[in-house]
mmCIF file of N, CA, C and O in Angstrom:
data_model
loop_
_atom_site.group_PDB
_atom_site.id
_atom_site.type_symbol
_atom_site.label_atom_id
_atom_site.label_comp_id
_atom_site.label_asym_id
_atom_site.label_seq_id
_atom_site.Cartn_x
_atom_site.Cartn_y
_atom_site.Cartn_z
ATOM 1 N N MET A 42 37.074 14.177 74.163
ATOM 2 C CA MET A 42 35.528 14.249 74.620
ATOM 3 C C MET A 42 35.102 15.374 74.679
ATOM 4 O O MET A 42 35.505 16.218 75.400
ATOM 5 N N ALA A 43 33.909 15.915 74.083
ATOM 6 C CA ALA A 43 33.612 17.218 74.103
ATOM 7 C C ALA A 43 33.010 17.566 75.271
ATOM 8 O O ALA A 43 32.871 18.739 75.735
ATOM 9 N N LEU A 44 32.493 16.683 76.021
ATOM 10 C CA LEU A 44 31.789 16.928 77.449
ATOM 11 C C LEU A 44 32.574 17.187 78.419
ATOM 12 O O LEU A 44 32.614 18.204 79.253
ATOM 13 N N ALA A 45 33.903 16.512 78.231
ATOM 14 C CA ALA A 45 35.126 16.837 79.302
ATOM 15 C C ALA A 45 35.484 18.260 78.922
ATOM 16 O O ALA A 45 35.854 19.017 80.139
ATOM 17 N N ALA A 46 35.746 18.788 77.940
ATOM 18 C CA ALA A 46 36.016 19.996 77.347
ATOM 19 C C ALA A 46 35.347 21.078 78.266
ATOM 20 O O ALA A 46 35.570 22.108 78.686
ATOM 21 N N SER A 47 33.732 20.965 77.805
ATOM 22 C CA SER A 47 32.843 21.804 78.102
ATOM 23 C C SER A 47 32.618 21.932 79.619
ATOM 24 O O SER A 47 32.592 22.997 80.120
ATOM 25 N N LEU A 48 33.117 20.764 80.513
ATOM 26 C CA LEU A 48 32.809 20.889 81.857
ATOM 27 C C LEU A 48 34.362 21.333 82.548
ATOM 28 O O LEU A 48 34.294 21.341 83.847
ATOM 29 N N GLY A 49 35.492 21.298 81.933
ATOM 30 C CA GLY A 49 36.709 21.417 82.365
ATOM 31 C C GLY A 49 37.049 20.274 82.905
ATOM 32 O O GLY A 49 37.853 20.475 84.140
ATOM 33 N N LEU A 50 36.695 18.892 83.010
ATOM 34 C CA LEU A 50 37.299 17.884 83.391
ATOM 35 C C LEU A 50 37.946 17.054 82.814
ATOM 36 O O LEU A 50 37.929 17.081 81.370
ATOM 37 N N GLU A 51 38.660 16.140 83.241
ATOM 38 C CA GLU A 51 39.340 14.947 82.350
ATOM 39 C C GLU A 51 38.516 13.975 81.720
ATOM 40 O O GLU A 51 37.564 13.790 82.296
ATOM 41 N N ALA A 52 38.917 13.602 80.519
ATOM 42 C CA ALA A 52 37.896 12.438 79.778
ATOM 43 C C ALA A 52 37.889 11.340 80.580
ATOM 44 O O ALA A 52 36.886 10.480 80.691
ATOM 45 N N GLY A 53 38.767 10.764 81.304
ATOM 46 C CA GLY A 53 38.974 9.799 82.164
ATOM 47 C C GLY A 53 37.950 9.771 83.289
ATOM 48 O O GLY A 53 37.023 8.733 83.652
ATOM 49 N N GLU A 54 37.909 10.971 83.840
ATOM 50 C CA GLU A 54 36.798 11.219 84.900
ATOM 51 C C GLU A 54 35.195 11.149 84.230
ATOM 52 O O GLU A 54 34.453 10.541 85.038
ATOM 53 N N ILE A 55 35.016 11.639 83.011
ATOM 54 C CA ILE A 55 33.954 11.619 82.321
ATOM 55 C C ILE A 55 33.434 10.191 82.122
ATOM 56 O O ILE A 55 32.063 9.730 82.225
ATOM 57 N N ALA A 56 34.574 9.409 81.513
ATOM 58 C CA ALA A 56 34.309 8.140 81.152
ATOM 59 C C ALA A 56 33.849 7.308 82.361
ATOM 60 O O ALA A 56 32.952 6.424 82.194
ATOM 61 N N THR A 57 34.372 7.623 83.538
ATOM 62 C CA THR A 57 33.987 6.607 84.725
ATOM 63 C C THR A 57 32.699 7.030 85.188
ATOM 64 O O THR A 57 31.868 6.172 85.497
ATOM 65 N N ALA A 58 32.446 8.390 85.231
ATOM 66 C CA ALA A 58 31.039 8.844 85.702
ATOM 67 C C ALA A 58 30.008 8.136 84.562
ATOM 68 O O ALA A 58 28.810 7.592 85.060
ATOM 69 N N LEU A 59 30.105 8.238 83.295
ATOM 70 C CA LEU A 59 29.195 7.754 82.379
ATOM 71 C C LEU A 59 29.115 6.277 82.694
ATOM 72 O O LEU A 59 27.739 5.685 82.474
ATOM 73 N N ALA A 60 30.221 5.486 82.770
ATOM 74 C CA ALA A 60 30.141 3.961 83.077
ATOM 75 C C ALA A 60 29.317 3.638 84.066
ATOM 76 O O ALA A 60 28.487 2.867 84.498
ATOM 77 N N ALA A 61 29.174 4.563 85.313
ATOM 78 C CA ALA A 61 28.609 4.133 86.388
ATOM 79 C C ALA A 61 27.214 4.501 86.041
ATOM 80 O O ALA A 61 26.405 3.796 86.728
ATOM 81 N N LEU A 62 26.806 5.489 85.359
ATOM 82 C CA LEU A 62 25.476 5.676 84.933
ATOM 83 C C LEU A 62 24.859 4.419 83.996
ATOM 84 O O LEU A 62 23.710 4.251 84.260
ATOM 85 N N GLU A 63 25.750 4.188 83.272
ATOM 86 C CA GLU A 63 25.449 3.024 82.461
ATOM 87 C C GLU A 63 25.080 2.035 83.453
ATOM 88 O O GLU A 63 24.161 0.963 83.107
ATOM 89 N N ALA A 64 25.846 1.413 84.189
ATOM 90 C CA ALA A 64 25.670 0.306 85.257
ATOM 91 C C ALA A 64 24.447 0.367 86.012
ATOM 92 O O ALA A 64 23.805 -0.588 86.421
ATOM 93 N N GLU A 65 23.903 1.740 86.410
ATOM 94 C CA GLU A 65 22.824 1.820 87.060
ATOM 95 C C GLU A 65 21.510 1.931 86.091
ATOM 96 O O GLU A 65 20.274 1.708 86.672
ATOM 97 N N GLY A 66 21.836 1.852 84.819
ATOM 98 C CA GLY A 66 20.539 1.676 83.911
ATOM 99 C C GLY A 66 20.069 3.272 83.588
ATOM 100 O O GLY A 66 19.211 3.312 82.968
ATOM 101 N N PHE A 67 20.817 4.190 84.075
ATOM 102 C CA PHE A 67 20.295 5.515 83.531
ATOM 103 C C PHE A 67 20.751 5.879 82.255
ATOM 104 O O PHE A 67 19.734 6.666 81.643
ATOM 105 N N ALA A 68 21.857 5.725 81.601
ATOM 106 C CA ALA A 68 22.435 5.978 80.469
ATOM 107 C C ALA A 68 22.964 4.750 79.565
ATOM 108 O O ALA A 68 22.993 3.784 80.047
ATOM 109 N N MET A 69 22.556 4.861 78.376
ATOM 110 C CA MET A 69 23.249 3.794 77.563
ATOM 111 C C MET A 69 24.164 4.539 76.187
ATOM 112 O O MET A 69 23.978 5.855 76.120
ATOM 113 N N ARG A 70 25.174 3.646 75.990
ATOM 114 C CA ARG A 70 26.260 3.879 75.112
ATOM 115 C C ARG A 70 25.818 3.364 73.843
ATOM 116 O O ARG A 70 25.143 2.110 73.729
ATOM 117 N N GLY A 71 26.043 4.271 72.786
ATOM 118 C CA GLY A 71 25.892 3.578 71.456
ATOM 119 C C GLY A 71 26.081 4.651 70.392
ATOM 120 O O GLY A 71 26.911 5.651 70.691
ATOM 121 N N ARG A 72 25.482 4.413 69.015
ATOM 122 C CA ARG A 72 25.572 5.189 68.055
ATOM 123 C C ARG A 72 24.338 5.552 67.671
ATOM 124 O O ARG A 72 23.627 4.948 66.903
ATOM 125 N N PHE A 73 23.740 6.825 68.012
ATOM 126 C CA PHE A 73 22.267 6.785 68.218
ATOM 127 C C PHE A 73 22.213 8.123 66.635
ATOM 128 O O PHE A 73 20.939 8.127 66.240
ATOM 129 N N THR A 74 23.015 8.744 66.366
ATOM 130 C CA THR A 74 23.182 9.775 65.289
ATOM 131 C C THR A 74 23.446 8.703 64.001
ATOM 132 O O THR A 74 24.422 8.314 63.803
ATOM 133 N N ALA A 75 22.846 9.093 62.733
ATOM 134 C CA ALA A 75 23.131 8.425 61.396
ATOM 135 C C ALA A 75 24.480 9.074 61.212
ATOM 136 O O ALA A 75 24.631 10.326 61.266
ATOM 137 N N GLY A 76 25.397 8.332 61.003
ATOM 138 C CA GLY A 76 26.644 8.816 60.263
ATOM 139 C C GLY A 76 27.684 8.909 61.565
ATOM 140 O O GLY A 76 28.777 9.630 61.214
ATOM 141 N N ALA A 77 27.383 8.862 62.547
ATOM 142 C CA ALA A 77 28.144 8.968 63.772
ATOM 143 C C ALA A 77 29.563 7.997 63.776
ATOM 144 O O ALA A 77 29.292 6.789 63.727
ATOM 145 N N ASN A 78 30.488 8.473 64.061
ATOM 146 C CA ASN A 78 31.681 7.766 64.051
ATOM 147 C C ASN A 78 31.933 7.356 65.648
ATOM 148 O O ASN A 78 32.571 6.408 65.975
ATOM 149 N N ALA A 79 31.884 8.242 66.389
ATOM 150 C CA ALA A 79 31.998 8.379 67.791
ATOM 151 C C ALA A 79 30.957 7.639 68.885
ATOM 152 O O ALA A 79 30.065 7.650 68.256
ATOM 153 N N GLU A 80 31.247 7.213 69.876
ATOM 154 C CA GLU A 80 30.609 6.601 70.599
ATOM 155 C C GLU A 80 29.733 7.940 71.102
ATOM 156 O O GLU A 80 30.316 8.520 71.540
ATOM 157 N N GLU A 81 28.306 7.443 71.540
ATOM 158 C CA GLU A 81 27.608 8.594 71.861
ATOM 159 C C GLU A 81 26.810 8.058 72.991
ATOM 160 O O GLU A 81 26.750 6.646 73.419
ATOM 161 N N TRP A 82 26.247 8.784 74.061
ATOM 162 C CA TRP A 82 25.808 8.598 75.234
ATOM 163 C C TRP A 82 24.270 9.269 75.062
ATOM 164 O O TRP A 82 24.069 10.300 74.692
ATOM 165 N N CYS A 83 23.057 8.576 75.690
ATOM 166 C CA CYS A 83 21.833 9.169 75.760
ATOM 167 C C CYS A 83 21.343 8.590 77.122
ATOM 168 O O CYS A 83 21.478 7.370 77.496
ATOM 169 N N GLN A 84 20.356 9.306 77.696
ATOM 170 C CA GLN A 84 19.665 8.944 78.637
ATOM 171 C C GLN A 84 18.279 7.896 78.401
ATOM 172 O O GLN A 84 17.982 8.076 77.298
ATOM 173 N N ARG A 85 18.548 6.680 79.325
ATOM 174 C CA ARG A 85 17.541 5.736 78.695
ATOM 175 C C ARG A 85 16.349 6.048 78.419
ATOM 176 O O ARG A 85 15.742 5.607 77.514
ATOM 177 N N GLY A 86 15.566 6.847 79.285
ATOM 178 C CA GLY A 86 14.062 7.308 79.203
ATOM 179 C C GLY A 86 14.070 8.350 78.053
ATOM 180 O O GLY A 86 13.022 8.145 77.355
ATOM 181 N N LEU A 87 14.856 9.140 77.646
ATOM 182 C CA LEU A 87 14.802 9.763 76.472
ATOM 183 C C LEU A 87 14.921 8.952 75.352
ATOM 184 O O LEU A 87 14.365 9.359 74.295
ATOM 185 N N LEU A 88 15.962 8.074 75.269
ATOM 186 C CA LEU A 88 15.840 6.979 74.245
ATOM 187 C C LEU A 88 14.660 6.176 73.865
ATOM 188 O O LEU A 88 14.082 6.234 72.598
ATOM 189 N N ALA A 89 14.091 5.863 74.903
ATOM 190 C CA ALA A 89 12.617 5.306 74.730
ATOM 191 C C ALA A 89 11.585 6.002 74.270
ATOM 192 O O ALA A 89 10.844 5.725 73.766
ATOM 193 N N ARG A 90 11.496 7.325 74.768
ATOM 194 C CA ARG A 90 10.449 8.339 74.381
ATOM 195 C C ARG A 90 10.770 8.659 72.754
ATOM 196 O O ARG A 90 9.841 8.692 71.841
ATOM 197 N N ILE A 91 11.755 8.850 72.229
ATOM 198 C CA ILE A 91 12.172 8.923 70.980
ATOM 199 C C ILE A 91 11.744 7.779 70.039
ATOM 200 O O ILE A 91 11.251 7.742 68.915
ATOM 201 N N HIS A 92 12.292 6.723 70.587
ATOM 202 C CA HIS A 92 11.750 5.311 70.150
ATOM 203 C C HIS A 92 10.197 5.221 70.009
ATOM 204 O O HIS A 92 9.489 5.017 68.730
ATOM 205 N N ARG A 93 9.626 5.391 70.807
ATOM 206 C CA ARG A 93 7.998 5.440 70.966
ATOM 207 C C ARG A 93 7.292 6.553 69.882
ATOM 208 O O ARG A 93 6.550 6.345 69.168
ATOM 209 N N TYR A 94 7.892 7.681 70.110
ATOM 210 C CA TYR A 94 7.479 8.955 68.910
ATOM 211 C C TYR A 94 7.467 8.358 67.403
ATOM 212 O O TYR A 94 6.911 8.567 66.703
ATOM 213 N N THR A 95 8.806 7.496 67.339
ATOM 214 C CA THR A 95 9.077 7.282 66.042
ATOM 215 C C THR A 95 8.217 6.105 65.595
ATOM 216 O O THR A 95 7.779 6.153 64.546
ATOM 217 N N VAL A 96 7.912 5.287 66.156
ATOM 218 C CA VAL A 96 6.903 3.928 66.128
ATOM 219 C C VAL A 96 5.569 4.858 65.992
ATOM 220 O O VAL A 96 4.713 4.488 65.128
ATOM 221 N N ASN A 97 4.964 5.452 66.752
ATOM 222 C CA ASN A 97 3.859 6.161 66.481
ATOM 223 C C ASN A 97 3.810 7.045 65.136
ATOM 224 O O ASN A 97 2.766 6.993 64.520
ATOM 225 N N ARG A 98 4.656 7.597 64.811
ATOM 226 C CA ARG A 98 4.692 8.365 63.564
ATOM 227 C C ARG A 98 4.671 7.262 62.482
ATOM 228 O O ARG A 98 3.765 7.483 61.632
ATOM 229 N N LEU A 99 5.434 6.356 62.564
ATOM 230 C CA LEU A 99 5.136 5.129 61.280
ATOM 231 C C LEU A 99 3.929 4.510 61.305
ATOM 232 O O LEU A 99 3.596 4.384 60.026
ATOM 233 N N ARG A 100 3.219 4.597 62.202
ATOM 234 C CA ARG A 100 2.049 3.798 62.504
ATOM 235 C C ARG A 100 0.978 4.643 61.999
ATOM 236 O O ARG A 100 0.065 4.136 61.468
ATOM 237 N N ALA A 101 1.074 5.923 62.319
ATOM 238 C CA ALA A 101 -0.037 6.860 61.796
ATOM 239 C C ALA A 101 0.233 7.102 60.298
ATOM 240 O O ALA A 101 -0.729 7.418 59.436
ATOM 241 N N GLU A 102 1.352 6.768 59.442
ATOM 242 C CA GLU A 102 1.742 7.047 58.101
ATOM 243 C C GLU A 102 0.949 5.630 57.336
ATOM 244 O O GLU A 102 0.527 5.688 56.159
ATOM 245 N N ILE A 103 0.593 4.580 58.035
ATOM 246 C CA ILE A 103 -0.361 3.318 57.632
ATOM 247 C C ILE A 103 -1.558 3.503 57.950
ATOM 248 O O ILE A 103 -2.010 3.653 58.910
ATOM 249 N N GLU A 104 -2.492 3.631 56.885
ATOM 250 C CA GLU A 104 -3.811 3.598 56.800
ATOM 251 C C GLU A 104 -4.567 2.375 56.291
ATOM 252 O O GLU A 104 -3.859 1.746 55.424
ATOM 253 N N PRO A 105 -5.620 2.083 56.949
ATOM 254 C CA PRO A 105 -6.322 0.615 56.690
ATOM 255 C C PRO A 105 -6.860 0.764 55.391
ATOM 256 O O PRO A 105 -7.499 1.900 55.054
ATOM 257 N N ALA A 106 -7.119 -0.513 54.596
ATOM 258 C CA ALA A 106 -7.561 -0.229 53.269
ATOM 259 C C ALA A 106 -9.391 -0.191 53.469
ATOM 260 O O ALA A 106 -9.659 -0.698 54.588
ATOM 261 N N ALA A 107 -9.975 0.443 52.662
ATOM 262 C CA ALA A 107 -11.514 0.502 52.666
ATOM 263 C C ALA A 107 -11.904 -1.020 52.153
ATOM 264 O O ALA A 107 -11.194 -1.728 51.625
ATOM 265 N N ALA A 108 -13.093 -1.324 52.919
ATOM 266 C CA ALA A 108 -13.499 -2.589 52.658
ATOM 267 C C ALA A 108 -13.608 -3.147 51.073
ATOM 268 O O ALA A 108 -13.258 -4.209 50.726
ATOM 269 N N ARG A 109 -14.191 -2.148 50.391
ATOM 270 C CA ARG A 109 -14.459 -2.482 48.911
ATOM 271 C C ARG A 109 -13.040 -2.597 48.351
ATOM 272 O O ARG A 109 -12.938 -3.635 47.607
ATOM 273 N N ASP A 110 -12.060 -1.883 48.843
ATOM 274 C CA ASP A 110 -10.703 -1.973 47.886
ATOM 275 C C ASP A 110 -10.145 -3.305 48.531
ATOM 276 O O ASP A 110 -9.831 -4.065 47.661
ATOM 277 N N PHE A 111 -10.342 -3.896 49.575
ATOM 278 C CA PHE A 111 -9.781 -5.336 50.243
ATOM 279 C C PHE A 111 -10.877 -6.345 49.445
ATOM 280 O O PHE A 111 -9.952 -7.192 48.889
ATOM 281 N N LEU A 112 -12.012 -6.103 49.397
ATOM 282 C CA LEU A 112 -13.025 -7.170 48.732
ATOM 283 C C LEU A 112 -12.406 -7.079 47.081
ATOM 284 O O LEU A 112 -12.342 -8.481 46.558
ATOM 285 N N ARG A 113 -12.184 -6.213 46.692
ATOM 286 C CA ARG A 113 -11.701 -6.060 45.097
ATOM 287 C C ARG A 113 -10.339 -6.734 44.939
ATOM 288 O O ARG A 113 -10.266 -7.548 44.087
ATOM 289 N N PHE A 114 -9.417 -6.627 45.691
ATOM 290 C CA PHE A 114 -8.316 -7.195 45.594
ATOM 291 C C PHE A 114 -8.465 -8.926 46.096
ATOM 292 O O PHE A 114 -7.819 -9.568 45.321
ATOM 293 N N LEU A 115 -9.126 -9.053 46.994
ATOM 294 C CA LEU A 115 -9.375 -10.762 47.176
ATOM 295 C C LEU A 115 -10.010 -11.380 45.978
ATOM 296 O O LEU A 115 -9.603 -12.403 45.684
ATOM 297 N N PHE A 116 -10.955 -10.727 45.559
ATOM 298 C CA PHE A 116 -11.696 -11.340 44.537
ATOM 299 C C PHE A 116 -10.694 -11.497 43.350
ATOM 300 O O PHE A 116 -10.741 -12.749 42.593
ATOM 301 N N SER A 117 -10.055 -10.568 42.886
ATOM 302 C CA SER A 117 -8.716 -10.489 41.866
ATOM 303 C C SER A 117 -8.026 -11.691 42.422
ATOM 304 O O SER A 117 -7.344 -12.488 41.175
ATOM 305 N N TRP A 118 -7.417 -11.763 43.442
ATOM 306 C CA TRP A 118 -6.328 -12.500 44.048
ATOM 307 C C TRP A 118 -6.811 -14.093 43.891
ATOM 308 O O TRP A 118 -6.132 -15.087 43.427
ATOM 309 N N GLN A 119 -7.977 -14.129 44.288
ATOM 310 C CA GLN A 119 -8.581 -15.774 43.998
ATOM 311 C C GLN A 119 -9.256 -16.155 42.616
ATOM 312 O O GLN A 119 -9.843 -17.225 42.656
ATOM 313 N N HIS A 120 -9.076 -14.983 41.679
ATOM 314 C CA HIS A 120 -9.716 -15.151 40.549
ATOM 315 C C HIS A 120 -11.226 -15.486 40.576
ATOM 316 O O HIS A 120 -11.578 -16.238 39.873
ATOM 317 N N VAL A 121 -11.828 -14.723 41.344
ATOM 318 C CA VAL A 121 -13.361 -14.926 41.175
ATOM 319 C C VAL A 121 -13.729 -13.625 40.478
ATOM 320 O O VAL A 121 -15.085 -13.732 39.469
ATOM 321 N N ALA A 122 -13.316 -12.568 40.440
ATOM 322 C CA ALA A 122 -13.606 -11.299 39.587
ATOM 323 C C ALA A 122 -13.361 -11.522 38.193
ATOM 324 O O ALA A 122 -12.747 -12.414 37.743
ATOM 325 N N ALA A 123 -14.433 -11.056 37.265
ATOM 326 C CA ALA A 123 -14.605 -11.486 35.661
ATOM 327 C C ALA A 123 -13.280 -11.110 35.120
ATOM 328 O O ALA A 123 -12.905 -11.984 34.441
ATOM 329 N N PRO A 124 -12.574 -10.023 35.301
ATOM 330 C CA PRO A 124 -11.517 -9.949 34.739
ATOM 331 C C PRO A 124 -10.261 -11.237 34.910
ATOM 332 O O PRO A 124 -9.321 -11.263 33.925
ATOM 333 N N ALA A 125 -10.383 -11.559 36.202
ATOM 334 C CA ALA A 125 -9.382 -12.352 36.509
ATOM 335 C C ALA A 125 -9.424 -14.061 36.427
ATOM 336 O O ALA A 125 -8.861 -14.749 36.956
ATOM 337 N N ARG A 126 -10.768 -14.008 36.093
ATOM 338 C CA ARG A 126 -11.159 -15.657 35.709
ATOM 339 C C ARG A 126 -10.438 -16.523 34.700
ATOM 340 O O ARG A 126 -9.884 -15.873 33.919
ATOM 341 N N ARG A 127 -9.968 -17.662 35.288
ATOM 342 C CA ARG A 127 -8.957 -18.276 34.212
ATOM 343 C C ARG A 127 -10.100 -19.118 33.198
ATOM 344 O O ARG A 127 -11.279 -19.473 33.748
ATOM 345 N N LYS A 128 -9.257 -19.406 32.058
ATOM 346 C CA LYS A 128 -9.981 -19.842 31.124
ATOM 347 C C LYS A 128 -9.660 -21.249 31.215
ATOM 348 O O LYS A 128 -8.714 -21.879 31.506
ATOM 349 N N GLY A 129 -10.535 -22.365 30.776
ATOM 350 C CA GLY A 129 -10.242 -23.621 30.792
ATOM 351 C C GLY A 129 -11.703 -24.510 30.749
ATOM 352 O O GLY A 129 -12.869 -23.923 30.579
ATOM 353 N N PRO A 130 -11.395 -25.703 30.813
ATOM 354 C CA PRO A 130 -12.550 -26.625 30.627
ATOM 355 C C PRO A 130 -13.641 -26.415 31.951
ATOM 356 O O PRO A 130 -13.112 -25.911 32.978
ATOM 357 N N LYS A 131 -14.906 -26.954 31.717
ATOM 358 C CA LYS A 131 -15.653 -26.428 32.439
ATOM 359 C C LYS A 131 -15.641 -27.398 33.658
ATOM 360 O O LYS A 131 -14.958 -28.460 33.887
ATOM 361 N N ARG A 132 -16.099 -26.930 35.100
ATOM 362 C CA ARG A 132 -15.886 -27.534 36.213
ATOM 363 C C ARG A 132 -16.733 -28.978 36.230
ATOM 364 O O ARG A 132 -17.632 -28.993 35.731
ATOM 365 N N SER A 133 -15.911 -29.973 36.676
ATOM 366 C CA SER A 133 -16.501 -31.407 36.616
ATOM 367 C C SER A 133 -17.518 -31.248 37.744
ATOM 368 O O SER A 133 -17.175 -30.642 38.830
ATOM 369 N N PRO A 134 -18.569 -32.107 37.940
ATOM 370 C CA PRO A 134 -19.617 -32.197 38.833
ATOM 371 C C PRO A 134 -18.843 -32.650 40.313
ATOM 372 O O PRO A 134 -17.938 -33.564 40.184
ATOM 373 N N PRO A 135 -19.455 -32.211 41.359
ATOM 374 C CA PRO A 135 -18.711 -32.705 42.762
ATOM 375 C C PRO A 135 -18.988 -34.029 42.603
ATOM 376 O O PRO A 135 -19.928 -34.766 42.447
ATOM 377 N N ARG A 136 -17.731 -34.617 43.380
ATOM 378 C CA ARG A 136 -18.063 -36.084 43.806
ATOM 379 C C ARG A 136 -19.009 -36.577 44.865
ATOM 380 O O ARG A 136 -19.038 -35.647 45.644
ATOM 381 N N SER A 137 -19.504 -37.642 44.882
ATOM 382 C CA SER A 137 -20.353 -37.982 46.029
ATOM 383 C C SER A 137 -19.571 -38.564 47.307
ATOM 384 O O SER A 137 -18.216 -38.640 46.700
ATOM 385 N N SER A 138 -19.916 -38.232 48.315
ATOM 386 C CA SER A 138 -19.052 -38.444 49.617
ATOM 387 C C SER A 138 -18.667 -39.990 49.552
ATOM 388 O O SER A 138 -17.797 -40.261 50.132
ATOM 389 N N SER A 139 -19.151 -40.828 48.782
ATOM 390 C CA SER A 139 -18.828 -42.304 48.864
ATOM 391 C C SER A 139 -17.888 -42.706 47.985
ATOM 392 O O SER A 139 -17.326 -43.897 48.106
ATOM 393 N N SER A 140 -17.786 -41.916 46.771
ATOM 394 C CA SER A 140 -17.090 -42.371 45.569
ATOM 395 C C SER A 140 -15.501 -42.133 46.066
ATOM 396 O O SER A 140 -15.030 -41.310 46.509
ATOM 397 N N LYS A 141 -14.710 -43.196 45.819
ATOM 398 C CA LYS A 141 -13.344 -42.954 46.015
ATOM 399 C C LYS A 141 -12.949 -42.952 47.355
ATOM 400 O O LYS A 141 -11.647 -41.965 47.410
ATOM 401 N N VAL A 142 -13.776 -43.006 48.234
ATOM 402 C CA VAL A 142 -13.357 -42.467 49.837
ATOM 403 C C VAL A 142 -13.118 -43.954 50.482
ATOM 404 O O VAL A 142 -13.889 -44.401 50.565
ATOM 405 N N SER A 143 -11.757 -44.144 51.076
ATOM 406 C CA SER A 143 -11.646 -45.191 51.635
ATOM 407 C C SER A 143 -11.781 -44.809 52.882
ATOM 408 O O SER A 143 -11.475 -44.104 53.532
ATOM 409 N N ARG A 144 -12.726 -45.647 53.677
ATOM 410 C CA ARG A 144 -12.919 -45.593 55.066
ATOM 411 C C ARG A 144 -12.531 -46.919 55.804
ATOM 412 O O ARG A 144 -12.798 -47.909 55.512
ATOM 413 N N ARG A 145 -11.917 -46.381 56.926
ATOM 414 C CA ARG A 145 -11.006 -47.250 57.699
ATOM 415 C C ARG A 145 -12.146 -47.698 58.965
ATOM 416 O O ARG A 145 -12.459 -46.847 59.323
ATOM 417 N N ARG A 146 -12.170 -48.893 58.971
ATOM 418 C CA ARG A 146 -12.950 -49.456 60.134
ATOM 419 C C ARG A 146 -12.080 -49.526 61.379
ATOM 420 O O ARG A 146 -10.982 -49.982 61.519
ATOM 421 N N ARG A 147 -12.853 -49.180 62.292
ATOM 422 C CA ARG A 147 -12.029 -48.993 63.496
ATOM 423 C C ARG A 147 -12.273 -50.555 64.345
ATOM 424 O O ARG A 147 -13.244 -51.156 64.052
ATOM 425 N N ALA A 148 -11.179 -50.860 65.300
ATOM 426 C CA ALA A 148 -11.382 -52.112 65.795
ATOM 427 C C ALA A 148 -12.196 -51.938 66.815
ATOM 428 O O ALA A 148 -12.304 -50.942 67.490
ATOM 429 N N PRO A 149 -12.988 -52.930 67.228
ATOM 430 C CA PRO A 149 -13.949 -52.608 68.326
ATOM 431 C C PRO A 149 -13.519 -52.483 69.546
ATOM 432 O O PRO A 149 -12.304 -52.860 70.116
ATOM 433 N N GLY A 150 -13.874 -51.591 70.290
ATOM 434 C CA GLY A 150 -13.534 -51.086 71.664
ATOM 435 C C GLY A 150 -12.563 -49.821 71.569
ATOM 436 O O GLY A 150 -12.060 -49.367 72.599
ATOM 437 N N LYS A 151 -11.956 -49.502 70.320
ATOM 438 C CA LYS A 151 -11.252 -48.461 70.084
ATOM 439 C C LYS A 151 -11.884 -47.385 70.124
ATOM 440 O O LYS A 151 -12.769 -47.030 69.322
ATOM 441 N N ALA A 152 -11.666 -46.202 70.837
ATOM 442 C CA ALA A 152 -12.140 -44.834 70.894
ATOM 443 C C ALA A 152 -11.483 -44.116 69.916
ATOM 444 O O ALA A 152 -10.215 -44.199 69.570
ATOM 445 N N ARG A 153 -12.298 -43.066 69.057
ATOM 446 C CA ARG A 153 -11.687 -42.124 68.055
ATOM 447 C C ARG A 153 -11.827 -40.867 68.766
ATOM 448 O O ARG A 153 -12.553 -40.349 69.141
ATOM 449 N N PHE A 154 -10.324 -40.424 68.491
ATOM 450 C CA PHE A 154 -10.049 -39.008 69.425
ATOM 451 C C PHE A 154 -9.718 -38.006 68.166
ATOM 452 O O PHE A 154 -9.044 -38.346 67.362
#
């Protein structure tokens, strides 16, 4: 363990101290560096800050679409725009509300919810 060598302590002493810090919630164990093979340790607050900065950077990369571009997309998606309109028979006239609609009668005294 590199930390033990730099402090002049045994690896077991360092492992015990880090486990105690982990139990207190101060440190976290894991692999935080891409391609890391060995177990790594990080202070919980520092890891949270790195995560927050990463999320904020990713959010800043996403920009909202302009209203005109969004409407252009919707009209095309719903086949309303002229180039996207579908070909076919003309639209049939709308049905009246009474045609082919079965209406069930309620039994007397029954409330409709």
